């Protein structure tokens, strides 16, 4: 184990034996009933008695006895009856009690968030909704995190509260102090240090991340399925391009129909504008249509300011002052309506300008258009007219080169070698392409069938090898003239290699 864990275990074991000795009826700390306001608390002790007993028992200074007593309070073996927030021992007449053994840290009960939620719900019922600040934060976080079983938690809290009201008033006050001291030790406020673990408690950011409300898997899967169904026809991997894929058919109609500023968009392009406001703004043709709608509503400066902020992010920063004078200055020609806080942040950032200085104002205008203008645009005559005029191109019908019978053109040619045969094939195909226009396919399935029947062309190396084998076979079939062979060999030996460059 680490030194910190060993030190912690040693302190816990020492505190356990020490608290047992302190509760001895004969030699321990003397306890007696003490009056707290109008309630008499049995077996109460004072901080002065605890410090004095420790100093006399172990012959130590008063400061060491006070530190030892504070450790016992911090570990939860002694709890205060008055000041619950400060886990220290006061060497005066402040009242304390020994914690019941059920709540001792030596029991090593697991500290469950459900038990803490029940305790906070019970305090919320008793205090009628008035909790301390850190308890209210913990209560709200647990309510979000355990929303699925919060009814059970509230039911348990009501039962415990009803059972507590049946106790006598002194017993009820003692039990409330015991329980409160237990949770102050095990769930301290954020600004305090957790005594039992020896490390700072969780920061607000970590607690917020842990307590963030979760979404059920069925809800998230349902949202994913809905998104997939909505965008299925617009995914190029799942649906074919209309009218055709230009990379496959060499037909650029798809690119022409989906140009940035085309006059009449396609139906699928207009349909994407209804998916989200961001999808509409990401399409230049959609922005033009939305700009026309805003112009009729006399709020075109909002979209102009959003585009100016985008131009500032990705363009030059030299136009920043011009944009500020156009949209943000008093009496500006295209003044935008933003709240005072956003304007204050923007004006403060313009003193030290950078390309993202208008982000706060741009976000405000974006949300304003999304929540107000976008919904009315989808119901406006401008969008409905564009949707009505949108075109839906049909799927492209592929055309293929079909070889007609033109063997008569070269019927008189003889093909003594494979090279001549290839030349004949080339002439036939060339003639077919020149003379006969390719008829259209009846269906795409015919194109796929032709693709399966297509064979790859023969490699030129294999063709040359076949030519050599053909010449050798023709030479061996006739009589051999030994004088010609010897003359070729002699001439081959006398050949002079070409000069090196």
Short mmCIF file of C-alpha atoms in Angstrom, two decimals:
data_model
loop_
_atom_site.label_atom_id
_atom_site.label_comp_id
_atom_site.label_asym_id
_atom_site.label_seq_id
_atom_site.Cartn_x
_atom_site.Cartn_y
_atom_site.Cartn_z
CA UNK A 1 0.00 0.00 0.00
CA UNK A 2 1.01 3.62 -0.49
CA UNK A 3 2.26 5.66 2.50
CA UNK A 4 -0.93 7.74 2.46
CA UNK A 5 -3.12 4.63 2.72
CA UNK A 6 -0.96 3.19 5.51
CA UNK A 7 -1.14 6.48 7.41
CA UNK A 8 -4.89 6.63 6.92
CA UNK A 9 -5.41 3.04 8.11
CA UNK A 10 -3.20 3.65 11.14
CA UNK A 11 -5.14 6.79 12.09
CA UNK A 12 -8.47 5.03 11.64
CA UNK A 13 -7.39 2.07 13.81
CA UNK A 14 -5.93 4.37 16.46
CA UNK A 15 -9.09 6.46 16.53
CA UNK A 16 -11.22 3.33 16.92
CA UNK A 17 -9.36 2.12 20.03
CA UNK A 18 -9.17 5.64 21.44
CA UNK A 19 -12.92 6.25 21.16
CA UNK A 20 -13.63 2.94 22.92
CA UNK A 21 -11.46 4.02 25.86
CA UNK A 22 -13.06 7.46 25.99
CA UNK A 23 -16.54 5.93 26.39
CA UNK A 24 -15.58 3.81 29.37
CA UNK A 25 -18.11 4.60 32.16
CA UNK A 26 -15.40 4.74 34.86
CA UNK A 27 -12.24 6.14 33.25
CA UNK A 28 -13.67 7.82 30.16
CA UNK A 29 -14.97 11.30 29.49
CA UNK A 30 -17.79 12.20 31.83
CA UNK A 31 -21.10 12.85 30.09
CA UNK A 32 -24.29 14.31 31.48
CA UNK A 33 -27.62 15.63 30.17
CA UNK A 34 -27.30 19.11 28.68
CA UNK A 35 -30.04 21.51 27.66
CA UNK A 36 -29.96 22.58 24.02
CA UNK A 37 -32.42 25.47 23.54
CA UNK A 38 -35.53 23.86 25.04
CA UNK A 39 -34.55 20.21 24.46
CA UNK A 40 -32.58 18.17 26.98
CA UNK A 41 -29.91 16.08 25.18
CA UNK A 42 -28.78 12.98 27.13
CA UNK A 43 -25.11 11.91 27.42
CA UNK A 44 -23.70 15.17 26.12
CA UNK A 45 -20.06 16.22 26.54
CA UNK A 46 -18.29 19.54 26.11
CA UNK A 47 -15.27 20.28 23.99
CA UNK A 48 -13.39 21.47 27.05
CA UNK A 49 -13.92 18.10 28.77
CA UNK A 50 -12.62 16.21 25.70
CA UNK A 51 -9.45 18.31 25.39
CA UNK A 52 -8.75 18.10 29.13
CA UNK A 53 -9.24 14.33 29.22
CA UNK A 54 -6.88 13.76 26.28
CA UNK A 55 -4.21 16.06 27.78
CA UNK A 56 -4.34 14.34 31.17
CA UNK A 57 -4.62 10.78 29.79
CA UNK A 58 -1.61 10.95 27.45
CA UNK A 59 0.33 13.75 29.17
CA UNK A 60 0.42 16.02 26.15
CA UNK A 61 0.07 19.72 25.56
CA UNK A 62 -3.32 21.35 25.15
CA UNK A 63 -2.62 22.07 21.45
CA UNK A 64 -1.83 18.42 20.73
CA UNK A 65 -4.92 17.35 22.65
CA UNK A 66 -7.00 19.79 20.59
CA UNK A 67 -5.55 18.41 17.30
CA UNK A 68 -6.30 14.84 18.44
CA UNK A 69 -9.85 15.77 19.37
CA UNK A 70 -10.32 17.51 16.01
CA UNK A 71 -9.18 14.32 14.27
CA UNK A 72 -11.84 12.33 16.14
CA UNK A 73 -14.50 14.83 15.07
CA UNK A 74 -13.27 14.83 11.47
CA UNK A 75 -13.39 11.02 11.31
CA UNK A 76 -16.95 11.06 12.61
CA UNK A 77 -16.47 9.42 16.03
CA UNK A 78 -17.62 12.61 17.79
CA UNK A 79 -20.19 14.94 16.30
CA UNK A 80 -21.18 18.52 17.27
CA UNK A 81 -24.68 19.34 18.38
CA UNK A 82 -24.59 23.00 17.36
CA UNK A 83 -22.10 23.94 14.63
CA UNK A 84 -22.51 21.11 12.12
CA UNK A 85 -20.48 22.67 9.31
CA UNK A 86 -17.14 22.86 11.15
CA UNK A 87 -15.66 19.46 11.91
CA UNK A 88 -13.38 20.70 14.70
CA UNK A 89 -13.37 20.45 18.49
CA UNK A 90 -13.80 23.72 20.38
CA UNK A 91 -12.09 23.85 23.80
CA UNK A 92 -15.07 25.54 25.43
CA UNK A 93 -18.60 24.71 26.49
CA UNK A 94 -19.73 23.68 22.99
CA UNK A 95 -21.76 20.48 23.15
CA UNK A 96 -20.74 17.19 21.49
CA UNK A 97 -21.83 13.55 21.59
CA UNK A 98 -20.19 10.26 20.84
CA UNK A 99 -21.39 8.86 17.54
CA UNK A 100 -23.34 5.62 17.68
CA UNK A 101 -21.21 2.60 16.64
CA UNK A 102 -23.49 2.01 13.66
CA UNK A 103 -22.12 5.16 11.99
CA UNK A 104 -18.44 4.56 12.86
CA UNK A 105 -16.05 4.53 9.89
CA UNK A 106 -14.63 1.27 11.25
CA UNK A 107 -17.86 -0.45 10.14
CA UNK A 108 -16.84 0.28 6.53
CA UNK A 109 -20.39 0.51 5.28
CA UNK A 110 -20.53 1.35 1.55
CA UNK A 111 -21.63 4.94 1.05
CA UNK A 112 -24.41 4.74 -1.54
CA UNK A 113 -25.76 7.69 -3.52
CA UNK A 114 -29.27 6.28 -3.08
CA UNK A 115 -29.00 6.60 0.72
CA UNK A 116 -27.72 10.13 0.37
CA UNK A 117 -30.59 11.01 -1.98
CA UNK A 118 -33.10 9.64 0.56
CA UNK A 119 -31.44 11.72 3.31
CA UNK A 120 -31.59 14.90 1.20
CA UNK A 121 -35.20 14.24 0.21
CA UNK A 122 -36.09 13.78 3.88
CA UNK A 123 -34.35 17.05 4.83
CA UNK A 124 -36.13 18.76 1.95
CA UNK A 125 -39.47 17.60 3.34
CA UNK A 126 -38.56 18.67 6.89
CA UNK A 127 -37.18 22.07 5.83
CA UNK A 128 -39.98 22.61 3.28
CA UNK A 129 -37.59 23.03 0.36
CA UNK A 130 -35.04 25.25 2.13
CA UNK A 131 -31.68 23.46 2.01
CA UNK A 132 -28.14 24.74 2.27
CA UNK A 133 -26.41 25.73 -0.93
CA UNK A 134 -24.20 22.64 -1.32
CA UNK A 135 -27.06 20.34 -0.30
CA UNK A 136 -29.36 21.96 -2.86
CA UNK A 137 -26.77 21.42 -5.61
CA UNK A 138 -26.34 17.78 -4.61
CA UNK A 139 -30.12 17.35 -4.43
CA UNK A 140 -30.65 18.76 -7.94
CA UNK A 141 -27.84 16.65 -9.38
CA UNK A 142 -29.09 13.43 -7.81
CA UNK A 143 -32.62 14.23 -8.96
CA UNK A 144 -31.43 14.44 -12.58
CA UNK A 145 -29.19 11.40 -12.31
CA UNK A 146 -31.71 9.15 -10.51
CA UNK A 147 -34.81 10.41 -12.24
CA UNK A 148 -35.79 6.84 -13.17
CA UNK A 149 -36.19 5.84 -9.48
CA UNK A 150 -36.92 9.18 -7.83
CA UNK A 151 -40.44 8.09 -6.88
CA UNK A 152 -38.96 5.26 -4.82
CA UNK A 153 -36.52 7.67 -3.13
CA UNK A 154 -39.28 10.12 -2.19
CA UNK A 155 -41.43 7.28 -0.86
CA UNK A 156 -38.58 6.04 1.38
CA UNK A 157 -37.91 9.60 2.59
CA UNK A 158 -41.58 10.07 3.53
CA UNK A 159 -41.63 6.77 5.44
CA UNK A 160 -38.46 7.67 7.39
CA UNK A 161 -39.80 11.15 8.11
CA UNK A 162 -43.08 9.68 9.38
CA UNK A 163 -41.20 7.18 11.58
CA UNK A 164 -39.00 9.96 12.97
CA UNK A 165 -41.98 12.03 14.04
CA UNK A 166 -43.14 9.13 16.22
CA UNK A 167 -39.92 9.30 18.33
CA UNK A 168 -39.55 11.47 21.39
CA UNK A 169 -38.24 14.93 20.81
CA UNK A 170 -34.78 14.40 22.43
CA UNK A 171 -34.27 11.13 20.56
CA UNK A 172 -35.38 12.76 17.34
CA UNK A 173 -32.90 15.63 17.79
CA UNK A 174 -30.07 13.22 18.60
CA UNK A 175 -30.77 11.02 15.58
CA UNK A 176 -30.95 14.02 13.26
CA UNK A 177 -27.58 15.26 14.52
CA UNK A 178 -26.03 11.79 14.14
CA UNK A 179 -27.26 11.38 10.58
CA UNK A 180 -26.29 14.88 9.60
CA UNK A 181 -22.77 14.48 11.03
CA UNK A 182 -22.37 11.18 9.14
CA UNK A 183 -23.17 12.78 5.78
CA UNK A 184 -21.06 15.88 6.49
CA UNK A 185 -18.10 13.52 6.89
CA UNK A 186 -18.86 11.34 3.85
CA UNK A 187 -20.39 14.00 1.56
CA UNK A 188 -18.61 17.21 2.55
CA UNK A 189 -19.23 20.53 0.77
CA UNK A 190 -17.14 21.17 -2.33
CA UNK A 191 -14.91 23.74 -0.64
CA UNK A 192 -13.90 21.27 2.09
CA UNK A 193 -11.46 18.38 2.00
CA UNK A 194 -12.74 14.86 2.32
CA UNK A 195 -11.30 13.67 5.64
CA UNK A 196 -11.57 9.93 5.09
CA UNK A 197 -9.94 9.92 1.66
CA UNK A 198 -7.38 12.65 2.26
CA UNK A 199 -7.98 14.17 -1.19
CA UNK A 200 -9.99 17.20 -2.27
CA UNK A 201 -13.61 16.50 -3.08
CA UNK A 202 -14.85 16.60 -6.64
CA UNK A 203 -14.73 19.92 -8.44
CA UNK A 204 -17.98 21.47 -9.71
CA UNK A 205 -17.09 20.64 -13.35
CA UNK A 206 -16.49 16.97 -12.58
CA UNK A 207 -19.65 16.77 -10.50
CA UNK A 208 -21.61 18.41 -13.29
CA UNK A 209 -20.24 15.91 -15.81
CA UNK A 210 -21.08 12.97 -13.58
CA UNK A 211 -24.56 14.24 -12.76
CA UNK A 212 -25.38 15.10 -16.37
CA UNK A 213 -28.72 13.56 -17.33
CA UNK A 214 -28.33 10.47 -19.45
CA UNK A 215 -30.54 9.43 -22.34
CA UNK A 216 -31.99 5.97 -22.51
CA UNK A 217 -30.46 3.72 -25.14
CA UNK A 218 -33.87 3.17 -26.74
CA UNK A 219 -34.31 6.94 -27.18
CA UNK A 220 -30.85 7.42 -28.68
CA UNK A 221 -31.24 4.42 -30.99
CA UNK A 222 -34.65 5.71 -32.08
CA UNK A 223 -33.12 9.10 -32.92
CA UNK A 224 -30.34 7.40 -34.89
CA UNK A 225 -32.85 5.30 -36.84
CA UNK A 226 -34.94 8.40 -37.59
CA UNK A 227 -31.88 10.26 -38.85
CA UNK A 228 -30.83 7.29 -41.01
CA UNK A 229 -34.30 7.00 -42.56
CA UNK A 230 -34.43 10.75 -43.22
CA UNK A 231 -31.00 10.97 -44.84
CA UNK A 232 -31.07 7.58 -46.57
CA UNK A 233 -31.90 8.96 -50.03
CA UNK A 234 -29.25 11.67 -49.71
CA UNK A 235 -26.33 9.37 -48.87
CA UNK A 236 -24.19 8.77 -52.00
CA UNK A 237 -23.09 5.40 -50.60
CA UNK A 238 -26.66 4.14 -50.13
CA UNK A 239 -28.56 5.79 -52.99
CA UNK A 240 -27.53 6.37 -56.63
CA UNK A 241 -26.86 9.86 -57.96
CA UNK A 242 -29.54 11.34 -60.18
CA UNK A 243 -29.42 11.47 -63.13
CA UNK A 244 -26.11 9.52 -63.00
CA UNK A 245 -22.71 9.40 -61.37
CA UNK A 246 -20.43 11.60 -63.51
CA UNK A 247 -17.35 9.62 -62.50
CA UNK A 248 -18.88 6.47 -64.00
CA UNK A 249 -20.82 7.68 -67.03
CA UNK A 250 -18.79 10.79 -68.06
CA UNK A 251 -22.08 12.72 -67.96
CA UNK A 252 -21.73 16.07 -66.16
CA UNK A 253 -25.48 16.67 -65.83
CA UNK A 254 -25.34 15.97 -62.08
CA UNK A 255 -22.70 18.66 -61.57
CA UNK A 256 -24.60 21.17 -63.70
CA UNK A 257 -27.85 20.62 -61.77
CA UNK A 258 -26.10 21.01 -58.39
CA UNK A 259 -23.99 24.07 -59.07
CA UNK A 260 -23.68 26.59 -56.26
CA UNK A 261 -25.97 29.26 -57.71
CA UNK A 262 -28.15 27.31 -60.11
CA UNK A 263 -31.44 28.97 -61.05
CA UNK A 264 -33.75 26.00 -60.40
CA UNK A 265 -32.53 23.51 -57.75
CA UNK A 266 -33.38 19.83 -57.60
CA UNK A 267 -36.09 18.41 -55.36
CA UNK A 268 -33.59 16.49 -53.23
CA UNK A 269 -31.58 19.66 -52.71
CA UNK A 270 -34.67 21.58 -51.53
CA UNK A 271 -35.63 18.67 -49.29
CA UNK A 272 -32.29 18.90 -47.49
CA UNK A 273 -33.07 22.48 -46.51
CA UNK A 274 -35.87 21.20 -44.28
CA UNK A 275 -33.53 18.95 -42.27
CA UNK A 276 -31.98 21.75 -40.21
CA UNK A 277 -31.21 25.44 -40.29
CA UNK A 278 -27.50 24.69 -40.59
CA UNK A 279 -28.18 22.62 -43.71
CA UNK A 280 -29.99 25.58 -45.26
CA UNK A 281 -27.16 28.02 -44.53
CA UNK A 282 -24.49 25.60 -45.80
CA UNK A 283 -26.08 25.65 -49.29
CA UNK A 284 -25.44 28.88 -51.27
CA UNK A 285 -28.66 28.39 -53.25
CA UNK A 286 -30.58 27.90 -50.00
CA UNK A 287 -29.09 31.10 -48.56
CA UNK A 288 -30.23 33.00 -51.64
CA UNK A 289 -33.76 31.73 -51.18
CA UNK A 290 -33.70 32.51 -47.45
CA UNK A 291 -32.30 35.99 -48.20
CA UNK A 292 -35.25 36.68 -50.48
CA UNK A 293 -37.64 35.69 -47.68
CA UNK A 294 -35.86 37.89 -45.11
CA UNK A 295 -35.89 40.81 -47.52
CA UNK A 296 -39.68 40.60 -47.69
CA UNK A 297 -39.79 40.59 -43.88
CA UNK A 298 -37.39 43.56 -43.65
CA UNK A 299 -34.80 41.58 -41.65
CA UNK A 300 -32.18 40.85 -44.29
CA UNK A 301 -29.46 42.43 -42.15
CA UNK A 302 -29.41 39.33 -39.92
CA UNK A 303 -28.28 37.00 -42.70
CA UNK A 304 -25.93 39.67 -44.06
CA UNK A 305 -24.26 39.98 -40.64
CA UNK A 306 -23.93 36.17 -40.34
CA UNK A 307 -22.27 36.01 -43.77
CA UNK A 308 -19.98 38.91 -42.84
CA UNK A 309 -18.85 37.02 -39.71
CA UNK A 310 -18.14 33.91 -41.80
CA UNK A 311 -16.17 36.02 -44.26
CA UNK A 312 -14.20 37.49 -41.34
CA UNK A 313 -13.34 34.01 -40.02
CA UNK A 314 -12.11 32.61 -43.32
CA UNK A 315 -11.11 35.80 -45.13
CA UNK A 316 -9.00 38.84 -44.40
CA UNK A 317 -9.22 40.71 -41.10
CA UNK A 318 -8.74 44.11 -42.74
CA UNK A 319 -12.49 44.55 -43.19
CA UNK A 320 -13.27 44.17 -39.47
CA UNK A 321 -13.75 47.88 -38.80
CA UNK A 322 -15.91 48.23 -41.89
CA UNK A 323 -18.17 45.38 -40.73
CA UNK A 324 -18.41 46.84 -37.23
CA UNK A 325 -19.43 50.24 -38.62
CA UNK A 326 -21.98 48.59 -40.92
CA UNK A 327 -23.75 46.41 -38.37
CA UNK A 328 -22.83 47.43 -34.78
CA UNK A 329 -22.20 51.18 -34.63
CA UNK A 330 -24.89 53.63 -33.57
CA UNK A 331 -26.95 54.71 -36.56
CA UNK A 332 -25.40 51.96 -38.72
CA UNK A 333 -27.07 51.46 -42.13
CA UNK A 334 -27.75 47.76 -41.39
CA UNK A 335 -27.90 47.79 -37.59
CA UNK A 336 -28.67 44.41 -35.98
CA UNK A 337 -30.80 43.89 -32.90
CA UNK A 338 -28.82 42.08 -30.16
CA UNK A 339 -29.15 42.17 -26.39
CA UNK A 340 -27.10 44.49 -24.21
CA UNK A 341 -24.88 41.79 -22.70
CA UNK A 342 -23.84 40.46 -26.10
CA UNK A 343 -23.22 43.97 -27.37
CA UNK A 344 -21.05 44.73 -24.32
CA UNK A 345 -18.95 41.59 -24.89
CA UNK A 346 -18.58 42.40 -28.60
CA UNK A 347 -17.63 46.05 -28.08
CA UNK A 348 -15.10 45.02 -25.41
CA UNK A 349 -13.55 42.50 -27.80
CA UNK A 350 -13.26 45.07 -30.61
CA UNK A 351 -10.69 46.93 -28.50
CA UNK A 352 -8.33 44.01 -29.17
CA UNK A 353 -9.77 42.65 -32.43
CA UNK A 354 -9.21 39.19 -33.89
CA UNK A 355 -11.05 37.10 -36.46
CA UNK A 356 -13.34 35.47 -33.88
CA UNK A 357 -14.29 38.66 -32.03
CA UNK A 358 -17.84 38.64 -33.44
CA UNK A 359 -18.65 35.05 -32.43
CA UNK A 360 -20.96 36.03 -29.57
CA UNK A 361 -23.03 38.34 -31.76
CA UNK A 362 -23.04 35.82 -34.63
CA UNK A 363 -24.30 33.05 -32.33
CA UNK A 364 -27.04 35.34 -31.03
CA UNK A 365 -28.20 36.22 -34.56
CA UNK A 366 -27.98 32.56 -35.64
CA UNK A 367 -30.24 31.43 -32.79
CA UNK A 368 -32.62 34.31 -33.50
CA UNK A 369 -33.00 33.27 -37.15
CA UNK A 370 -33.22 29.57 -36.23
CA UNK A 371 -35.98 29.99 -33.64
CA UNK A 372 -37.99 32.70 -35.38
CA UNK A 373 -37.31 33.17 -39.10
CA UNK A 374 -36.51 29.59 -40.14
CA UNK A 375 -39.89 28.15 -39.07
CA UNK A 376 -41.80 30.90 -40.87
CA UNK A 377 -39.62 30.48 -43.97
CA UNK A 378 -40.59 26.81 -44.32
CA UNK A 379 -44.27 27.87 -44.32
CA UNK A 380 -43.78 30.90 -46.58
CA UNK A 381 -44.83 31.21 -50.26
CA UNK A 382 -41.15 31.74 -51.15
CA UNK A 383 -40.15 28.24 -50.05
CA UNK A 384 -43.31 26.62 -51.42
CA UNK A 385 -42.76 28.24 -54.83
CA UNK A 386 -39.14 27.04 -54.89
CA UNK A 387 -40.27 23.57 -53.85
CA UNK A 388 -42.89 23.56 -56.60
CA UNK A 389 -40.45 24.63 -59.34
CA UNK A 390 -37.73 22.19 -58.23
CA UNK A 391 -36.87 19.53 -60.80
CA UNK A 392 -36.48 15.81 -60.27
CA UNK A 393 -34.14 14.36 -62.94
CA UNK A 394 -34.78 10.84 -64.16
CA UNK A 395 -32.16 8.16 -63.96
CA UNK A 396 -29.70 8.17 -66.86
CA UNK A 397 -30.04 5.46 -69.51
CA UNK A 398 -26.61 4.12 -70.36
CA UNK A 399 -25.52 3.68 -74.01
CA UNK A 400 -23.26 0.92 -75.26
CA UNK A 401 -21.21 0.21 -78.40
CA UNK A 402 -22.71 -2.80 -80.19
CA UNK A 403 -20.59 -4.33 -82.98
CA UNK A 404 -22.57 -4.74 -86.20
CA UNK A 405 -21.53 -7.22 -88.84
CA UNK A 406 -18.77 -5.48 -90.82
CA UNK A 407 -16.62 -8.47 -91.49
CA UNK A 408 -17.35 -7.95 -95.19
CA UNK A 409 -15.17 -4.85 -95.09
CA UNK A 410 -12.09 -6.90 -94.39
CA UNK A 411 -13.26 -10.24 -95.75
CA UNK A 412 -10.47 -10.25 -98.35
CA UNK A 413 -7.69 -9.70 -95.80
CA UNK A 414 -5.59 -12.63 -94.78
CA UNK A 415 -4.17 -12.86 -91.29
CA UNK A 416 -0.94 -14.89 -91.43
CA UNK A 417 0.15 -13.62 -87.96
CA UNK A 418 -1.39 -12.50 -84.66
CA UNK A 419 -0.26 -8.94 -85.32
CA UNK A 420 -2.33 -8.81 -88.47
CA UNK A 421 -5.28 -10.29 -86.57
CA UNK A 422 -5.07 -7.46 -84.03
CA UNK A 423 -4.92 -4.92 -86.85
CA UNK A 424 -8.04 -6.45 -88.37
CA UNK A 425 -9.87 -6.26 -85.05
CA UNK A 426 -8.84 -2.63 -84.67
CA UNK A 427 -10.11 -1.72 -88.11
CA UNK A 428 -13.42 -3.49 -87.43
CA UNK A 429 -14.00 -1.71 -84.13
CA UNK A 430 -12.90 1.64 -85.56
CA UNK A 431 -15.28 1.21 -88.46
CA UNK A 432 -18.16 0.29 -86.15
CA UNK A 433 -17.61 3.33 -83.92
CA UNK A 434 -17.44 5.61 -86.98
CA UNK A 435 -20.31 4.21 -88.98
CA UNK A 436 -22.93 2.94 -86.52
CA UNK A 437 -24.34 5.04 -83.61
CA UNK A 438 -24.54 3.12 -80.34
CA UNK A 439 -28.12 2.14 -79.49
CA UNK A 440 -29.36 2.55 -75.88
CA UNK A 441 -29.53 -0.27 -73.40
CA UNK A 442 -32.89 -1.59 -72.48
CA UNK A 443 -31.98 -1.83 -68.79
CA UNK A 444 -29.13 -1.53 -66.32
CA UNK A 445 -29.10 -5.30 -65.86
CA UNK A 446 -27.90 -5.67 -69.47
CA UNK A 447 -24.98 -3.37 -68.67
CA UNK A 448 -24.08 -5.50 -65.67
CA UNK A 449 -24.28 -8.69 -67.79
CA UNK A 450 -21.89 -7.18 -70.37
CA UNK A 451 -19.51 -6.21 -67.59
CA UNK A 452 -19.42 -9.82 -66.37
CA UNK A 453 -18.68 -11.08 -69.90
CA UNK A 454 -15.92 -8.55 -70.48
CA UNK A 455 -12.42 -10.08 -70.58
CA UNK A 456 -9.18 -8.18 -69.99
CA UNK A 457 -6.92 -7.48 -72.98
CA UNK A 458 -3.80 -9.59 -73.59
CA UNK A 459 -0.53 -8.17 -72.34
CA UNK A 460 1.89 -6.93 -75.09
CA UNK A 461 4.64 -9.14 -73.63
CA UNK A 462 2.49 -12.22 -74.14
CA UNK A 463 1.65 -11.07 -77.70
CA UNK A 464 5.37 -10.75 -78.63
CA UNK A 465 6.07 -14.13 -77.13
CA UNK A 466 3.27 -15.65 -79.18
CA UNK A 467 4.68 -14.03 -82.35
CA UNK A 468 8.11 -15.52 -81.69
CA UNK A 469 6.58 -18.95 -81.13
CA UNK A 470 4.58 -18.60 -84.39
CA UNK A 471 7.71 -17.71 -86.38
CA UNK A 472 9.66 -20.57 -84.85
CA UNK A 473 6.85 -23.00 -85.65
CA UNK A 474 6.68 -21.80 -89.28
CA UNK A 475 10.48 -22.09 -89.63
CA UNK A 476 10.55 -25.66 -88.38
CA UNK A 477 7.71 -26.74 -90.66
CA UNK A 478 9.74 -26.10 -93.95
CA UNK A 479 13.22 -27.18 -95.20
CA UNK A 480 16.21 -25.57 -93.48
CA UNK A 481 19.04 -23.98 -95.54
CA UNK A 482 22.19 -24.46 -93.48
CA UNK A 483 24.14 -21.84 -95.49
CA UNK A 484 21.61 -19.09 -94.60
CA UNK A 485 21.74 -20.01 -90.93
CA UNK A 486 25.57 -19.91 -90.85
CA UNK A 487 25.64 -16.56 -92.67
CA UNK A 488 23.19 -15.04 -90.12
CA UNK A 489 25.31 -16.26 -87.23
CA UNK A 490 28.50 -14.85 -88.76
CA UNK A 491 26.87 -11.48 -89.45
CA UNK A 492 25.54 -11.38 -85.88
CA UNK A 493 29.07 -11.80 -84.48
CA UNK A 494 30.41 -8.95 -86.63
CA UNK A 495 27.83 -6.41 -85.50
CA UNK A 496 29.40 -3.35 -83.87
CA UNK A 497 27.62 -2.01 -80.76
CA UNK A 498 26.31 1.56 -81.05
CA UNK A 499 28.48 4.29 -79.51
CA UNK A 500 27.64 5.41 -76.00
CA UNK A 501 26.08 8.82 -75.62
#
